[in-house]
Short mmCIF file of C-alpha atoms in Angstrom, two decimals:
data_model
loop_
_atom_site.label_atom_id
_atom_site.label_comp_id
_atom_site.label_asym_id
_atom_site.label_seq_id
_atom_site.Cartn_x
_atom_site.Cartn_y
_atom_site.Cartn_z
CA MET A 1 -27.00 -35.63 -9.93
CA GLN A 2 -25.45 -34.00 -7.07
CA LYS A 3 -26.82 -30.63 -6.30
CA SER A 4 -24.33 -27.91 -6.63
CA THR A 5 -23.85 -26.44 -3.17
CA PRO A 6 -23.38 -22.98 -2.55
CA LEU A 7 -20.00 -21.05 -2.08
CA PHE A 8 -21.30 -18.18 0.57
CA THR A 9 -22.69 -20.55 3.61
CA PRO A 10 -23.64 -18.66 6.99
CA VAL A 11 -20.44 -20.27 8.45
CA LEU A 12 -18.18 -18.50 5.92
CA ILE A 13 -20.22 -15.37 6.21
CA ALA A 14 -19.49 -15.56 10.35
CA GLY A 15 -16.10 -16.79 10.16
CA CYS A 16 -15.47 -14.02 7.75
CA THR A 17 -16.73 -11.30 10.32
CA ILE A 18 -14.79 -12.79 13.54
CA ILE A 19 -11.59 -12.86 11.36
CA LEU A 20 -12.13 -9.17 10.14
CA ILE A 21 -12.88 -7.69 13.58
CA SER A 22 -10.01 -9.21 15.11
CA PHE A 23 -7.63 -8.48 12.58
CA ALA A 24 -8.50 -5.31 12.08
CA ILE A 25 -7.44 -4.59 15.71
CA ARG A 26 -4.41 -6.75 15.14
CA ALA A 27 -2.97 -5.00 12.41
CA SER A 28 -3.63 -1.43 14.06
CA PHE A 29 -0.90 -2.13 16.96
CA GLY A 30 1.89 -0.77 14.88
CA VAL A 31 0.16 3.00 14.85
CA PHE A 32 0.60 2.85 18.81
CA GLN A 33 4.41 2.89 18.72
CA ILE A 34 5.20 6.04 18.82
CA PRO A 35 2.43 7.52 20.98
CA ILE A 36 3.13 4.73 23.53
CA ALA A 37 6.67 5.34 23.42
CA ALA A 38 6.46 8.97 23.25
CA GLU A 39 3.86 9.28 25.97
CA PHE A 40 6.40 7.18 28.45
CA ASN A 41 9.84 8.13 27.04
CA TRP A 42 10.14 4.86 26.14
CA PRO A 43 13.10 3.24 23.32
CA ARG A 44 11.07 1.98 20.40
CA ALA A 45 12.06 -1.79 21.42
CA GLU A 46 10.49 -1.79 24.34
CA PHE A 47 6.82 -1.70 22.38
CA SER A 48 8.14 -3.26 19.90
CA LEU A 49 8.93 -6.54 22.35
CA ALA A 50 5.23 -6.12 23.50
CA ILE A 51 4.18 -6.54 19.96
CA ALA A 52 6.30 -9.35 19.74
CA ILE A 53 5.62 -11.27 22.30
CA GLN A 54 1.90 -11.06 21.21
CA ASN A 55 3.20 -12.66 18.15
CA LEU A 56 4.71 -15.39 19.59
CA ALA A 57 1.67 -15.63 22.02
CA TRP A 58 -0.13 -16.12 19.22
CA GLY A 59 1.41 -18.81 17.81
CA PHE A 60 1.85 -20.83 21.14
CA GLY A 61 -2.06 -20.47 21.21
CA GLN A 62 -2.88 -21.36 17.83
CA PRO A 63 -2.36 -25.55 18.25
CA PHE A 64 -3.58 -25.09 21.60
CA PHE A 65 -6.98 -23.40 20.51
CA GLY A 66 -6.77 -25.89 17.49
CA ALA A 67 -7.57 -28.83 19.64
CA LEU A 68 -9.66 -27.39 22.17
CA ALA A 69 -12.07 -26.99 19.12
CA GLU A 70 -11.52 -30.53 18.03
CA LYS A 71 -12.10 -31.76 21.40
CA MET A 72 -14.90 -29.03 23.50
CA GLY A 73 -16.00 -27.23 20.15
CA ASP A 74 -15.41 -24.37 17.88
CA ARG A 75 -17.82 -21.99 19.34
CA LYS A 76 -16.40 -22.31 22.89
CA ALA A 77 -12.75 -22.49 21.43
CA ILE A 78 -14.19 -18.49 20.01
CA ILE A 79 -15.84 -17.27 22.93
CA LEU A 80 -12.94 -18.31 25.21
CA GLY A 81 -10.42 -16.39 22.22
CA ALA A 82 -12.82 -13.65 22.58
CA LEU A 83 -12.77 -13.16 26.35
CA THR A 84 -8.98 -13.51 26.39
CA TYR A 85 -8.27 -11.09 23.67
CA ALA A 86 -10.32 -8.39 25.15
CA ALA A 87 -9.05 -8.86 28.67
CA GLY A 88 -5.49 -8.32 27.68
CA LEU A 89 -6.55 -4.78 25.77
CA VAL A 90 -8.19 -3.51 28.59
CA LEU A 91 -5.55 -4.44 30.91
CA SER A 92 -2.77 -3.15 28.31
CA SER A 93 -4.98 0.35 28.94
CA PHE A 94 -4.09 0.33 32.41
CA ALA A 95 -0.41 -0.37 32.18
CA VAL A 96 2.35 2.05 32.57
CA THR A 97 5.45 -0.17 32.13
CA PRO A 98 6.94 -1.81 29.58
CA GLU A 99 6.82 -5.07 31.44
CA ALA A 100 3.31 -4.75 31.99
CA HIS A 101 2.66 -3.97 28.30
CA GLN A 102 4.58 -7.08 27.26
CA LEU A 103 2.70 -9.24 29.96
CA TYR A 104 -0.78 -8.40 28.65
CA GLU A 105 0.17 -8.77 24.95
CA ILE A 106 0.73 -12.69 26.07
CA LEU A 107 -3.65 -12.32 26.33
CA VAL A 108 -3.55 -10.35 23.50
CA GLY A 109 -2.20 -12.84 21.59
CA PHE A 110 -3.76 -15.88 22.45
CA GLY A 111 -6.98 -13.68 22.07
CA ILE A 112 -6.07 -13.85 18.42
CA ALA A 113 -5.14 -17.21 18.66
CA GLY A 114 -8.67 -18.21 19.41
CA THR A 115 -10.47 -15.96 17.19
CA GLY A 116 -8.05 -16.06 13.95
CA PHE A 117 -6.93 -18.03 10.93
CA GLY A 118 -6.46 -21.82 12.94
CA VAL A 119 -10.02 -21.98 14.67
CA ILE A 120 -11.91 -20.36 12.22
CA LEU A 121 -10.42 -21.82 8.81
CA ALA A 122 -10.78 -25.40 10.30
CA VAL A 123 -14.48 -24.50 10.66
CA VAL A 124 -14.82 -23.13 6.87
CA GLY A 125 -12.86 -26.16 5.56
CA ARG A 126 -15.22 -28.46 7.26
CA ALA A 127 -18.23 -26.52 6.65
CA SER A 128 -17.15 -26.18 2.67
CA SER A 129 -17.77 -28.82 -0.07
CA ASP A 130 -14.63 -30.00 -1.95
CA GLU A 131 -15.24 -27.85 -5.05
CA ASN A 132 -15.33 -24.88 -2.80
CA ARG A 133 -12.95 -25.49 0.04
CA SER A 134 -10.01 -23.62 -1.96
CA MET A 135 -12.20 -20.38 -2.33
CA SER A 136 -13.71 -20.76 0.79
CA LEU A 137 -10.51 -20.44 2.60
CA ALA A 138 -9.26 -17.65 0.45
CA ILE A 139 -12.35 -15.67 1.13
CA ALA A 140 -11.82 -16.39 4.92
CA THR A 141 -8.36 -15.24 5.11
CA ALA A 142 -9.01 -12.01 2.53
CA ALA A 143 -11.34 -11.12 5.26
CA GLY A 144 -8.37 -10.64 7.54
CA SER A 145 -7.47 -8.14 4.85
CA ALA A 146 -10.23 -6.74 4.97
CA GLY A 147 -10.15 -5.63 8.57
CA GLN A 148 -6.81 -4.40 8.21
CA VAL A 149 -8.00 -2.02 5.62
CA PHE A 150 -9.66 0.15 8.15
CA GLY A 151 -7.91 -1.27 11.33
CA ALA A 152 -5.01 0.81 11.49
CA PRO A 153 -6.64 4.14 9.79
CA VAL A 154 -9.46 3.88 12.70
CA ALA A 155 -6.93 3.46 14.89
CA GLU A 156 -5.13 6.77 13.61
CA TYR A 157 -8.42 8.72 13.33
CA LEU A 158 -9.63 7.60 17.23
CA LEU A 159 -6.29 8.95 18.40
CA GLY A 160 -6.53 12.51 16.92
CA MET A 161 -9.87 12.24 19.27
CA MET A 162 -8.77 10.65 22.36
CA THR A 163 -5.86 9.09 24.50
CA TRP A 164 -4.35 5.31 23.13
CA GLN A 165 -6.24 3.85 26.45
CA MET A 166 -9.84 4.81 25.43
CA VAL A 167 -8.71 3.28 22.01
CA PHE A 168 -7.63 0.00 23.73
CA LEU A 169 -11.10 0.06 25.66
CA ILE A 170 -12.89 0.40 22.37
CA PHE A 171 -11.02 -2.21 21.08
CA ALA A 172 -12.15 -4.40 23.54
CA VAL A 173 -15.96 -3.66 22.94
CA VAL A 174 -15.43 -4.27 19.26
CA ILE A 175 -13.70 -7.93 19.66
CA LEU A 176 -16.99 -8.74 22.34
CA SER A 177 -19.61 -7.50 19.74
CA SER A 178 -17.90 -10.01 17.17
CA LEU A 179 -19.81 -13.07 19.08
CA ALA A 180 -23.17 -12.02 18.08
CA VAL A 181 -22.48 -13.92 15.06
CA LEU A 182 -21.72 -16.92 16.79
CA PRO A 183 -24.97 -18.79 16.54
CA LEU A 184 -23.92 -19.06 12.65
CA MET A 185 -20.75 -21.25 13.61
CA ARG A 186 -22.39 -24.68 12.85
CA ALA A 187 -20.06 -26.88 10.99
CA PRO A 188 -19.92 -30.48 10.52
CA GLU A 189 -17.97 -31.96 13.96
CA PRO A 190 -14.27 -33.91 12.53
CA ALA A 191 -15.00 -36.36 14.44
CA GLY A 192 -16.34 -38.05 18.08
CA ARG A 193 -14.79 -38.15 21.20
CA ALA A 194 -13.81 -41.28 21.05
CA VAL A 195 -12.51 -41.10 17.58
CA LEU A 196 -10.27 -38.22 18.37
CA GLU A 197 -8.77 -39.57 21.43
CA GLU A 198 -7.77 -42.75 19.35
CA THR A 199 -6.27 -41.10 16.26
CA MET A 200 -5.06 -37.57 17.27
CA GLY A 201 -1.49 -38.94 17.95
CA ALA A 202 -1.24 -41.43 14.87
CA ILE A 203 -1.99 -38.19 12.61
CA LEU A 204 0.07 -35.83 14.45
CA HIS A 205 3.05 -38.48 14.67
CA ARG A 206 2.81 -39.23 10.56
CA ALA A 207 2.74 -35.36 10.14
CA PHE A 208 6.00 -35.22 12.31
CA ARG A 209 7.66 -38.06 10.48
CA ASP A 210 6.78 -36.47 7.07
CA PRO A 211 9.74 -34.23 5.61
CA SER A 212 7.03 -32.29 3.71
CA TYR A 213 5.40 -31.25 7.19
CA THR A 214 8.97 -30.08 8.13
CA LEU A 215 9.42 -28.10 5.13
CA ILE A 216 6.23 -26.60 5.17
CA PHE A 217 6.82 -25.41 8.85
CA LEU A 218 10.28 -24.19 8.10
CA GLY A 219 8.79 -22.32 4.87
CA PHE A 220 6.02 -20.65 6.83
CA PHE A 221 9.00 -18.84 8.95
CA SER A 222 9.47 -15.78 6.73
CA CYS A 223 5.99 -15.10 6.23
CA GLY A 224 5.68 -14.38 9.49
CA TYR A 225 9.38 -12.42 10.02
CA GLN A 226 7.79 -10.15 6.79
CA LEU A 227 4.53 -9.50 7.99
CA GLY A 228 5.29 -9.24 11.65
CA PHE A 229 8.19 -6.34 11.04
CA ILE A 230 6.03 -4.52 8.52
CA THR A 231 2.60 -4.52 10.62
CA ALA A 232 4.48 -3.18 13.38
CA HIS A 233 7.35 -0.75 12.13
CA PHE A 234 5.62 0.17 8.76
CA PRO A 235 4.07 3.29 9.86
CA ALA A 236 6.58 4.43 11.79
CA PHE A 237 9.23 3.71 9.31
CA VAL A 238 7.29 5.74 6.91
CA THR A 239 6.67 8.24 9.17
CA GLU A 240 10.29 8.90 9.92
CA LEU A 241 12.29 8.06 6.54
CA CYS A 242 10.07 9.14 3.61
CA GLY A 243 10.31 12.12 1.87
CA PRO A 244 8.12 14.95 2.24
CA ILE A 245 4.31 14.79 0.44
CA ALA A 246 4.26 17.43 -1.82
CA PRO A 247 1.38 19.99 -1.67
CA GLY A 248 -0.94 20.26 -4.10
CA GLY A 249 -0.27 16.53 -5.01
CA ALA A 250 -2.80 13.85 -5.29
CA LEU A 251 -2.10 12.57 -1.67
CA HIS A 252 -2.26 16.14 -0.34
CA SER A 253 -5.37 16.89 -2.04
CA MET A 254 -7.00 13.28 -0.58
CA GLY A 255 -6.16 14.98 3.09
CA ILE A 256 -2.91 12.78 3.52
CA THR A 257 -0.53 15.39 4.38
CA THR A 258 1.85 13.98 6.64
CA THR A 259 4.21 11.04 6.93
CA SER A 260 2.35 9.67 9.54
CA ALA A 261 -0.94 9.47 7.84
CA LEU A 262 0.56 8.09 4.94
CA GLY A 263 2.22 5.05 7.17
CA ALA A 264 -1.20 4.05 8.44
CA VAL A 265 -2.72 4.43 4.95
CA ALA A 266 0.10 1.94 3.73
CA ILE A 267 -0.96 -0.61 6.18
CA SER A 268 -4.23 0.07 4.88
CA LEU A 269 -3.29 -0.19 1.26
CA ILE A 270 -1.70 -3.57 1.98
CA GLY A 271 -4.89 -4.92 3.14
CA MET A 272 -6.82 -3.93 0.37
CA ALA A 273 -4.32 -5.19 -2.26
CA ASN A 274 -4.50 -8.71 -0.76
CA ILE A 275 -7.85 -8.79 -0.80
CA VAL A 276 -7.60 -9.25 -4.67
CA GLY A 277 -4.18 -11.29 -3.92
CA THR A 278 -5.70 -13.88 -1.45
CA LEU A 279 -9.17 -14.58 -3.66
CA THR A 280 -6.71 -15.22 -6.65
CA ALA A 281 -4.58 -17.72 -4.61
CA GLY A 282 -7.34 -19.33 -3.45
CA TRP A 283 -8.85 -19.84 -7.33
CA LEU A 284 -4.94 -20.75 -8.38
CA GLY A 285 -4.80 -23.24 -5.84
CA LYS A 286 -7.80 -25.01 -7.20
CA ARG A 287 -6.04 -25.52 -10.45
CA TYR A 288 -2.68 -25.67 -10.11
CA SER A 289 0.10 -26.84 -7.15
CA LYS A 290 -0.07 -25.34 -3.82
CA LYS A 291 3.70 -25.71 -3.46
CA ASN A 292 4.71 -24.47 -6.21
CA LEU A 293 2.57 -21.37 -6.01
CA LEU A 294 4.10 -20.96 -2.37
CA ALA A 295 7.49 -21.05 -4.22
CA MET A 296 6.47 -17.98 -6.47
CA ILE A 297 4.98 -15.88 -3.88
CA TYR A 298 7.75 -16.03 -1.63
CA LEU A 299 9.98 -15.54 -4.35
CA GLY A 300 8.10 -12.35 -5.27
CA ARG A 301 8.11 -10.98 -1.85
CA THR A 302 11.89 -11.15 -1.97
CA LEU A 303 12.15 -9.44 -4.96
CA ILE A 304 9.62 -6.57 -3.87
CA ALA A 305 11.66 -5.98 -0.60
CA ALA A 306 14.85 -6.11 -2.28
CA ALA A 307 13.72 -3.51 -4.57
CA PHE A 308 12.16 -1.27 -2.20
CA ILE A 309 15.18 -1.19 0.12
CA MET A 310 17.45 -0.25 -2.48
CA ASN A 311 15.60 2.80 -3.61
CA PRO A 312 14.93 6.28 -1.83
CA ILE A 313 11.86 6.06 -0.07
CA THR A 314 9.52 8.35 -1.36
CA PRO A 315 5.42 8.67 -1.19
CA THR A 316 5.44 6.91 -4.87
CA THR A 317 7.56 3.99 -3.50
CA VAL A 318 6.02 3.44 -0.36
CA LEU A 319 2.57 3.51 -2.48
CA LEU A 320 4.19 1.10 -5.06
CA PHE A 321 5.74 -1.17 -2.20
CA SER A 322 2.18 -1.40 -0.23
CA VAL A 323 0.32 -2.66 -3.40
CA SER A 324 3.14 -4.99 -4.76
CA MET A 325 3.66 -6.81 -1.29
CA GLY A 326 -0.50 -6.72 -0.19
CA ALA A 327 -0.86 -8.49 -2.98
CA LEU A 328 1.28 -11.52 -1.71
CA TRP A 329 0.40 -10.56 1.80
CA LEU A 330 -2.12 -13.50 3.28
CA ALA A 331 -1.94 -15.30 -0.38
CA THR A 332 0.30 -17.83 1.71
CA VAL A 333 -2.21 -19.00 4.33
CA PRO A 334 -5.19 -20.36 2.13
CA LEU A 335 -2.47 -22.36 -0.13
CA THR A 336 -0.43 -23.58 3.38
CA SER A 337 -3.78 -24.27 5.11
CA GLY A 338 -5.36 -26.18 1.83
CA LEU A 339 -2.11 -27.51 1.32
CA ILE A 340 -1.96 -29.35 4.91
CA ALA A 341 -5.89 -30.06 4.31
CA HIS A 342 -5.26 -31.60 1.07
CA ILE A 343 -2.44 -33.65 2.74
CA TYR A 344 -3.17 -34.82 5.97
CA GLY A 345 -7.16 -34.25 5.61
CA LEU A 346 -9.51 -31.88 7.36
CA ARG A 347 -9.98 -34.08 10.60
CA TYR A 348 -7.16 -32.35 12.19
CA MET A 349 -6.59 -29.56 10.16
CA GLY A 350 -6.82 -26.58 13.23
CA THR A 351 -4.29 -28.35 15.43
CA LEU A 352 -1.88 -29.52 12.37
CA TYR A 353 -2.10 -25.96 10.61
CA GLY A 354 -1.94 -24.43 14.45
CA ILE A 355 1.59 -26.32 14.81
CA VAL A 356 2.71 -24.94 11.25
CA PHE A 357 1.09 -21.29 12.70
CA PHE A 358 3.84 -21.66 15.14
CA SER A 359 6.75 -21.48 12.58
CA HIS A 360 4.90 -18.09 11.18
CA GLN A 361 4.76 -16.68 14.76
CA LEU A 362 8.15 -17.44 15.47
CA GLY A 363 9.36 -15.51 12.24
CA SER A 364 6.59 -12.62 13.40
CA PHE A 365 8.79 -12.60 17.42
CA MET A 366 11.53 -12.05 15.08
CA GLY A 367 10.45 -9.26 13.01
CA VAL A 368 8.97 -7.14 15.63
CA TRP A 369 11.76 -7.51 18.30
CA LEU A 370 14.44 -7.49 15.71
CA GLY A 371 13.03 -4.00 13.86
CA GLY A 372 13.16 -2.35 17.43
CA LYS A 373 16.11 -3.94 18.72
CA LEU A 374 18.30 -2.80 15.72
CA TYR A 375 16.56 0.78 15.38
CA ASP A 376 17.97 1.28 18.42
CA LEU A 377 21.21 -0.24 17.94
CA HIS A 378 21.61 1.61 14.31
CA GLY A 379 18.96 4.52 14.18
CA ASP A 380 17.42 2.67 11.13
CA TYR A 381 15.26 -0.46 10.02
CA THR A 382 17.51 -1.55 6.92
CA LEU A 383 19.34 -4.68 8.26
CA VAL A 384 16.17 -5.98 9.07
CA TRP A 385 15.01 -5.78 5.69
CA TRP A 386 17.81 -7.45 4.46
CA ILE A 387 17.20 -10.21 6.90
CA GLY A 388 13.83 -10.27 5.27
CA VAL A 389 14.72 -10.74 2.25
CA GLY A 390 17.16 -13.70 3.15
CA VAL A 391 14.54 -15.56 4.76
CA GLY A 392 12.01 -15.01 2.14
CA ALA A 393 14.63 -16.29 -0.59
CA PHE A 394 15.06 -19.45 1.88
CA SER A 395 11.42 -19.93 2.07
CA ALA A 396 10.88 -20.19 -1.51
CA ILE A 397 13.48 -22.71 -1.79
CA VAL A 398 12.09 -25.08 0.81
CA HIS A 399 8.75 -25.17 -1.00
CA LEU A 400 9.84 -26.74 -4.07
CA PRO A 401 10.79 -30.37 -2.54
CA VAL A 402 7.31 -30.77 -0.65
CA HIS A 403 5.41 -33.52 -1.84
CA GLU A 404 1.84 -32.88 -2.70
CA ARG A 405 -0.04 -36.15 -2.59
CA SER A 406 -2.88 -37.13 0.22
CA LEU A 407 -2.00 -39.33 2.94
CA LYS A 408 -5.34 -38.85 4.71
CA THR A 409 -6.92 -42.06 5.63
CA ALA A 410 -10.39 -40.71 7.12
#
């Protein structure tokens, strides 16, 4: 009888650590919207475009880092990602024009690609047994939510003591510190270099001709749109539009006395709820159809977003929205990556997931950029919310025809 393999391996622990730190910093950028715009007297769209470009660069960089990891090694790709991430943060701390911020966020976006889901999930997937893979991917994804739990509140806390420039420099040091766990990132190689050169084109050709891969690609767009918009704009949205926090109430007694603080806490609460949601998705993905679970998640997001924007924005509705949307936040990631691994195999999972993830980041770009642009045009975020409702319904529909069957040859 085969001995049962452990769920928590050094690769999983190290991967979780890197993703946690990377996503903690990435999730905090919405907190900088108002301070940076106020210091330079910029319209909201300027820094929004910088964050949107960051998300788009992340999408462009994901298949690049996935292929780099498969060709040259996982750890080299992660090191390059961390160095690029830190360089973008340091340069951003000295930026005084919108164009400079927008340029340097390209580096930050590529850095997130090298230290985020595409590379890390591929390593974790290869290092996991078949019985543990779904949960391992879910745990690694949940680590991103754990970073989100404290990323925005820590940024808000640091901004109370120092300038945003100093916070960016501190974050640059922190992302470099994540490389300390890199020696633990040892996983089976996906294939020899000769095999890679012989078969990568074939598997990409097979995937591109498969309608299911196209549907997965299209469906991931709304996930990026909703997450990108909320991460970048929800703190400002809550700060400006939420009703006041009642003195003597539960929030006030916990020290959350302003809507600005509530906005940062909301991002943290989304991350906390998503830890449970993502782990649940991983557990369900081992037992039920991944494509049907994805359709249900996108439908749930659509209904939650519609209900939220149709009601008055109060501290109570902000908290309810954060918990309910958070439960579905990154639950799509282990299911989408697991679906790709199931259909096309593990050998080129990093590259194939990276290409699909580009759709996610294209959606993020649109959500972040439209959030700032339409806010400047109309003075509110209502239209952006309703676009998110529409693309969420679209994603729920397009996952239903996906054929969830294995095409892998190795």
